[in-house]
Amino acid sequence: MKARIALLLALCLPFTAPVAEDGKADPANQVAYVTLAPALVGNFGAGPRLKYFKADIALRVTGLETKSKVEHHEPLIRNQLVMLFTQQTDETLATPEAKEQLRQEALRQVQQVLLQEEGRPLVDDLLFNNLIVQ
């Protein structure tokens, strides 16, 4: 019985929010999301027929100060992502696996931009809230 309680408590520990000395949640360790709004919209691919994409993207960061820095660099991040999306082809957007590779490449490029600008990658993850190609 004691082992079960100890196991239950151990499993619950990672899910508790970081707390500052005054008993409030520590804003430096809070997860926040920066939504790139409006959605990224453009065309991609080559050929006689225009193809369009629309991507609703959120960036996961840790800490309110980090969120502020990422929001400050949003125009540069948006530019980098639009350039990445316009280079895509039907094959790189056709399957769920290909979209996951695109998501990972987008994350790498965003982190690279922020590394150059801030000295740290700042963004923990990049999420496609919605990705439409037509």
C-alpha angles and dihedrals in degrees: 000000000000090000091055092050091048090049091048091050092047091052092050096051098077090053096059117101118247108262127208122221092267091060097254126117111275107246091203090067101037118117113237134178126222110204115206101224131216099037118256109258128179147114129276142183132038132266140076095298120069116231123201137205133196118189127184104198134187126189119212114217136169118235135016093255090054090049090054092051092049091049089051090057095042095114091055092045092049091050092051092049094047090051090050094049094048089057093059126108134203089266094053091053101034104090136036089246091054091049090051090053089050090050091052092047090049090052091050092050094048090049091048092052092049092046089056093046103037105017091243132070091236095184117093098188143354120221131195104219088180132358119185124178123181 
